[in-house]
Amino acid sequence: MFLQTEIKVFSNRTQLPVKEADLLNVAHEAANHAYAPYSHFKVGAAVLLKNGHIVSGNNQENAVYPIGMCAERVALFYAAAQFPETPIEKIAITAIGNEKELCQPVPPCGSCRQAILEYETKFGKPIEIIMSGEKGEVYIAKSAAELLPLSFTEIFLEK
Ligand code: THU
C-alpha cells in the first residue's frame, strides 16, 4: 500500500474553469502591488470564501528579513480576521519573477501549507490550491492535505 498525492495539471491558464481563472487574475493583480524590495519576487494570493467574497494579499518584506510575510498568509489571515465564521473554498497563488518571466507554477511554502491546513481543519472542508506562474502550466491540488501529507494537526493536541 502507498500513500499518494494528486495534483491536476493544466497546460495553461486558458484551460482553467472560469472561477479558477478569475481567482488567479485577482492573485496576479495583487502580485503587482507586493512589497518585495529585497527579493524582487512579487507574489500574489487570492482567497475565495464560501460567501463569495474574494480577499487578496501579497508578500510583505522587511529590512529584518525573517519578519516578512508570504502573500498566502497575508490573504488568509486577513480573510480569517474579517470573516471568522466563513469557510475558505479556494486559494490562488501566482508571482511575478525578478527579471525573467516565471514559467512554472508557484507552490506555497511549507509554512503556508500548514497555515492553509489549519483553516481546512477548522471548517472541516478542503481548500483547493491553484498554483500558477506568469505563463505555462497551472497546478491544482484539491486540498492543503494533498500538498502536506502526514501533517501535524489539532488531533494530536486533543486531551
Ligand atoms: N513568498 C511568498 O509570498 N509565498 C510563497 O509561497 C513563497 C515565497 C515570498 C516570501 C519572500 O517575500 C519572497 O517570496 C522570496 O522568498
mmCIF file of C-alpha atoms and ligand atoms in Angstrom:
data_model
loop_
_atom_site.group_PDB
_atom_site.id
_atom_site.type_symbol
_atom_site.label_atom_id
_atom_site.label_comp_id
_atom_site.label_asym_id
_atom_site.label_seq_id
_atom_site.Cartn_x
_atom_site.Cartn_y
_atom_site.Cartn_z
ATOM 1 C CA MET A 1 0.000 0.000 0.000
ATOM 2 C CA PHE A 2 1.161 3.548 -0.774
ATOM 3 C CA LEU A 3 0.095 6.966 0.439
ATOM 4 C CA GLN A 4 -0.281 9.018 -2.719
ATOM 5 C CA THR A 5 -0.881 12.617 -3.559
ATOM 6 C CA GLU A 6 -2.666 14.005 -6.607
ATOM 7 C CA ILE A 7 -2.168 17.288 -8.467
ATOM 8 C CA LYS A 8 -4.214 18.218 -11.511
ATOM 9 C CA VAL A 9 -2.106 19.710 -14.310
ATOM 10 C CA PHE A 10 -3.497 22.224 -16.833
ATOM 11 C CA SER A 11 -1.336 23.077 -19.830
ATOM 12 C CA ASN A 12 -2.004 26.799 -19.364
ATOM 13 C CA ARG A 13 -4.395 29.334 -17.817
ATOM 14 C CA THR A 14 -6.808 29.265 -20.726
ATOM 15 C CA GLN A 15 -7.665 25.631 -19.874
ATOM 16 C CA LEU A 16 -8.912 26.552 -16.388
ATOM 17 C CA PRO A 17 -12.574 26.720 -15.392
ATOM 18 C CA VAL A 18 -13.842 30.338 -15.179
ATOM 19 C CA LYS A 19 -13.956 30.520 -11.370
ATOM 20 C CA GLU A 20 -10.334 29.405 -11.033
ATOM 21 C CA ALA A 21 -9.161 31.665 -13.876
ATOM 22 C CA ASP A 22 -10.904 34.672 -12.302
ATOM 23 C CA LEU A 23 -9.361 33.981 -8.893
ATOM 24 C CA LEU A 24 -5.933 33.711 -10.480
ATOM 25 C CA ASN A 25 -6.433 37.090 -12.145
ATOM 26 C CA VAL A 26 -7.123 38.648 -8.744
ATOM 27 C CA ALA A 27 -3.953 36.999 -7.388
ATOM 28 C CA HIS A 28 -1.960 38.362 -10.324
ATOM 29 C CA GLU A 29 -3.321 41.858 -9.716
ATOM 30 C CA ALA A 30 -2.297 41.566 -6.043
ATOM 31 C CA ALA A 31 1.211 40.431 -7.031
ATOM 32 C CA ASN A 32 1.690 43.730 -8.862
ATOM 33 C CA HIS A 33 1.399 45.540 -5.533
ATOM 34 C CA ALA A 34 3.656 43.248 -3.463
ATOM 35 C CA TYR A 35 6.235 44.906 -1.245
ATOM 36 C CA ALA A 36 9.327 42.930 -2.198
ATOM 37 C CA PRO A 37 12.256 45.368 -2.343
ATOM 38 C CA TYR A 38 14.755 42.690 -1.224
ATOM 39 C CA SER A 39 13.900 39.558 -3.200
ATOM 40 C CA HIS A 40 12.133 41.349 -6.070
ATOM 41 C CA PHE A 41 9.943 38.232 -6.208
ATOM 42 C CA LYS A 42 6.401 39.538 -6.150
ATOM 43 C CA VAL A 43 3.802 37.014 -5.012
ATOM 44 C CA GLY A 44 0.029 37.416 -5.058
ATOM 45 C CA ALA A 45 -2.648 35.262 -3.455
ATOM 46 C CA ALA A 46 -6.432 35.402 -3.665
ATOM 47 C CA VAL A 47 -8.772 33.583 -1.318
ATOM 48 C CA LEU A 48 -12.344 32.713 -2.292
ATOM 49 C CA LEU A 49 -14.744 32.425 0.640
ATOM 50 C CA LYS A 50 -17.965 30.453 0.787
ATOM 51 C CA ASN A 51 -19.928 33.725 0.940
ATOM 52 C CA GLY A 52 -18.464 34.744 -2.435
ATOM 53 C CA HIS A 53 -16.042 37.324 -1.070
ATOM 54 C CA ILE A 54 -12.537 37.356 -2.503
ATOM 55 C CA VAL A 55 -9.695 38.546 -0.288
ATOM 56 C CA SER A 56 -6.274 39.101 -1.813
ATOM 57 C CA GLY A 57 -2.816 39.572 -0.378
ATOM 58 C CA ASN A 58 0.803 39.885 -1.430
ATOM 59 C CA ASN A 59 4.192 39.345 0.164
ATOM 60 C CA GLN A 60 5.355 41.989 2.597
ATOM 61 C CA GLU A 61 9.101 42.075 3.129
ATOM 62 C CA ASN A 62 11.124 43.828 5.802
ATOM 63 C CA ALA A 63 14.713 45.006 6.299
ATOM 64 C CA VAL A 64 14.723 42.444 9.101
ATOM 65 C CA TYR A 65 14.263 39.618 6.593
ATOM 66 C CA PRO A 66 12.647 36.899 8.747
ATOM 67 C CA ILE A 67 9.723 39.050 9.809
ATOM 68 C CA GLY A 68 8.437 39.442 6.256
ATOM 69 C CA MET A 69 5.252 37.586 5.404
ATOM 70 C CA CYS A 70 4.213 35.450 2.427
ATOM 71 C CA ALA A 71 1.334 36.501 0.201
ATOM 72 C CA GLU A 72 -0.715 33.429 1.093
ATOM 73 C CA ARG A 73 -0.680 34.129 4.811
ATOM 74 C CA VAL A 74 -1.362 37.838 4.340
ATOM 75 C CA ALA A 75 -4.513 36.903 2.378
ATOM 76 C CA LEU A 76 -5.563 34.001 4.613
ATOM 77 C CA PHE A 77 -5.141 35.843 7.902
ATOM 78 C CA TYR A 78 -6.947 38.893 6.604
ATOM 79 C CA ALA A 79 -9.816 36.709 5.355
ATOM 80 C CA ALA A 80 -9.977 34.846 8.657
ATOM 81 C CA ALA A 81 -9.909 38.115 10.614
ATOM 82 C CA GLN A 82 -12.684 39.696 8.548
ATOM 83 C CA PHE A 83 -14.879 36.590 8.151
ATOM 84 C CA PRO A 84 -14.029 34.308 11.077
ATOM 85 C CA GLU A 85 -17.029 32.022 10.577
ATOM 86 C CA THR A 86 -16.903 31.723 6.793
ATOM 87 C CA PRO A 87 -15.207 28.676 5.283
ATOM 88 C CA ILE A 88 -12.483 29.201 2.699
ATOM 89 C CA GLU A 89 -13.062 27.398 -0.593
ATOM 90 C CA LYS A 90 -10.042 28.138 -2.750
ATOM 91 C CA ILE A 91 -6.739 29.966 -2.807
ATOM 92 C CA ALA A 92 -4.941 31.017 -5.994
ATOM 93 C CA ILE A 93 -1.216 31.794 -5.958
ATOM 94 C CA THR A 94 0.979 33.379 -8.589
ATOM 95 C CA ALA A 95 4.077 35.548 -8.822
ATOM 96 C CA ILE A 96 5.952 37.995 -10.965
ATOM 97 C CA GLY A 97 9.583 36.944 -11.248
ATOM 98 C CA ASN A 98 12.660 39.063 -10.901
ATOM 99 C CA GLU A 99 13.757 39.967 -14.464
ATOM 100 C CA LYS A 100 12.878 36.728 -16.237
ATOM 101 C CA GLU A 101 9.331 35.565 -16.823
ATOM 102 C CA LEU A 102 8.177 32.866 -14.449
ATOM 103 C CA CYS A 103 7.246 29.764 -16.463
ATOM 104 C CA GLN A 104 6.376 27.362 -13.682
ATOM 105 C CA PRO A 105 3.647 27.269 -11.054
ATOM 106 C CA VAL A 106 4.431 28.836 -7.685
ATOM 107 C CA PRO A 107 3.686 26.413 -4.847
ATOM 108 C CA PRO A 108 3.016 27.659 -1.313
ATOM 109 C CA CYS A 109 5.982 27.298 1.058
ATOM 110 C CA GLY A 110 5.816 24.767 3.869
ATOM 111 C CA SER A 111 4.673 27.301 6.461
ATOM 112 C CA CYS A 112 1.851 28.492 4.195
ATOM 113 C CA ARG A 113 0.754 24.890 3.544
ATOM 114 C CA GLN A 114 0.491 24.434 7.294
ATOM 115 C CA ALA A 115 -1.476 27.703 7.594
ATOM 116 C CA ILE A 116 -3.917 26.686 4.840
ATOM 117 C CA LEU A 117 -4.317 23.296 6.506
ATOM 118 C CA GLU A 118 -5.320 24.972 9.762
ATOM 119 C CA TYR A 119 -8.393 26.509 8.093
ATOM 120 C CA GLU A 120 -9.188 23.226 6.400
ATOM 121 C CA THR A 121 -9.223 21.609 9.822
ATOM 122 C CA LYS A 122 -11.137 24.486 11.400
ATOM 123 C CA PHE A 123 -14.008 24.257 8.912
ATOM 124 C CA GLY A 124 -13.716 20.556 8.084
ATOM 125 C CA LYS A 125 -13.666 21.401 4.375
ATOM 126 C CA PRO A 126 -10.894 21.053 1.792
ATOM 127 C CA ILE A 127 -9.348 24.234 0.372
ATOM 128 C CA GLU A 128 -8.461 23.985 -3.299
ATOM 129 C CA ILE A 129 -4.998 25.369 -4.121
ATOM 130 C CA ILE A 130 -4.424 26.855 -7.568
ATOM 131 C CA MET A 131 -0.767 27.441 -8.458
ATOM 132 C CA SER A 132 0.487 29.361 -11.451
ATOM 133 C CA GLY A 133 3.481 31.238 -12.831
ATOM 134 C CA GLU A 134 3.203 34.053 -15.347
ATOM 135 C CA LYS A 135 2.786 31.517 -18.116
ATOM 136 C CA GLY A 136 2.868 27.780 -18.659
ATOM 137 C CA GLU A 137 1.284 25.003 -16.676
ATOM 138 C CA VAL A 138 -1.148 25.558 -13.836
ATOM 139 C CA TYR A 139 -1.446 23.047 -10.997
ATOM 140 C CA ILE A 140 -4.490 22.455 -8.839
ATOM 141 C CA ALA A 141 -4.401 20.472 -5.606
ATOM 142 C CA LYS A 142 -7.794 19.689 -4.145
ATOM 143 C CA SER A 143 -6.662 20.389 -0.589
ATOM 144 C CA ALA A 144 -3.751 21.505 1.593
ATOM 145 C CA ALA A 145 -3.633 17.970 2.981
ATOM 146 C CA GLU A 146 -2.788 16.842 -0.549
ATOM 147 C CA LEU A 147 0.268 19.170 -0.556
ATOM 148 C CA LEU A 148 1.227 18.400 3.021
ATOM 149 C CA PRO A 149 0.781 14.710 3.649
ATOM 150 C CA LEU A 150 1.437 13.327 7.126
ATOM 151 C CA SER A 151 0.735 16.728 8.593
ATOM 152 C CA PHE A 152 0.538 17.777 12.203
ATOM 153 C CA THR A 153 -2.933 18.982 13.171
ATOM 154 C CA GLU A 154 -5.013 19.649 16.262
ATOM 155 C CA ILE A 155 -5.929 15.966 16.573
ATOM 156 C CA PHE A 156 -2.576 15.377 18.268
ATOM 157 C CA LEU A 157 -3.364 18.041 20.841
ATOM 158 C CA GLU A 158 -6.746 16.737 21.936
ATOM 159 C CA LYS A 159 -6.932 15.906 25.620
HETATM 160 N N1 THU B 1 6.937 34.062 -0.901
HETATM 161 C C1 THU B 1 5.585 34.102 -0.829
HETATM 162 O O1 THU B 1 4.985 35.171 -0.643
HETATM 163 N N2 THU B 1 4.906 32.943 -0.959
HETATM 164 C C2 THU B 1 5.476 31.730 -1.216
HETATM 165 O O2 THU B 1 4.788 30.734 -1.271
HETATM 166 C C3 THU B 1 6.927 31.645 -1.427
HETATM 167 C C4 THU B 1 7.711 32.852 -1.092
HETATM 168 C C5 THU B 1 7.679 35.317 -0.766
HETATM 169 C C6 THU B 1 8.454 35.460 0.519
HETATM 170 C C7 THU B 1 9.524 36.445 0.103
HETATM 171 O O3 THU B 1 8.985 37.758 0.244
HETATM 172 C C8 THU B 1 9.740 36.170 -1.366
HETATM 173 O O4 THU B 1 8.622 35.436 -1.810
HETATM 174 C C9 THU B 1 11.021 35.383 -1.669
HETATM 175 O O5 THU B 1 11.074 34.239 -0.893
#
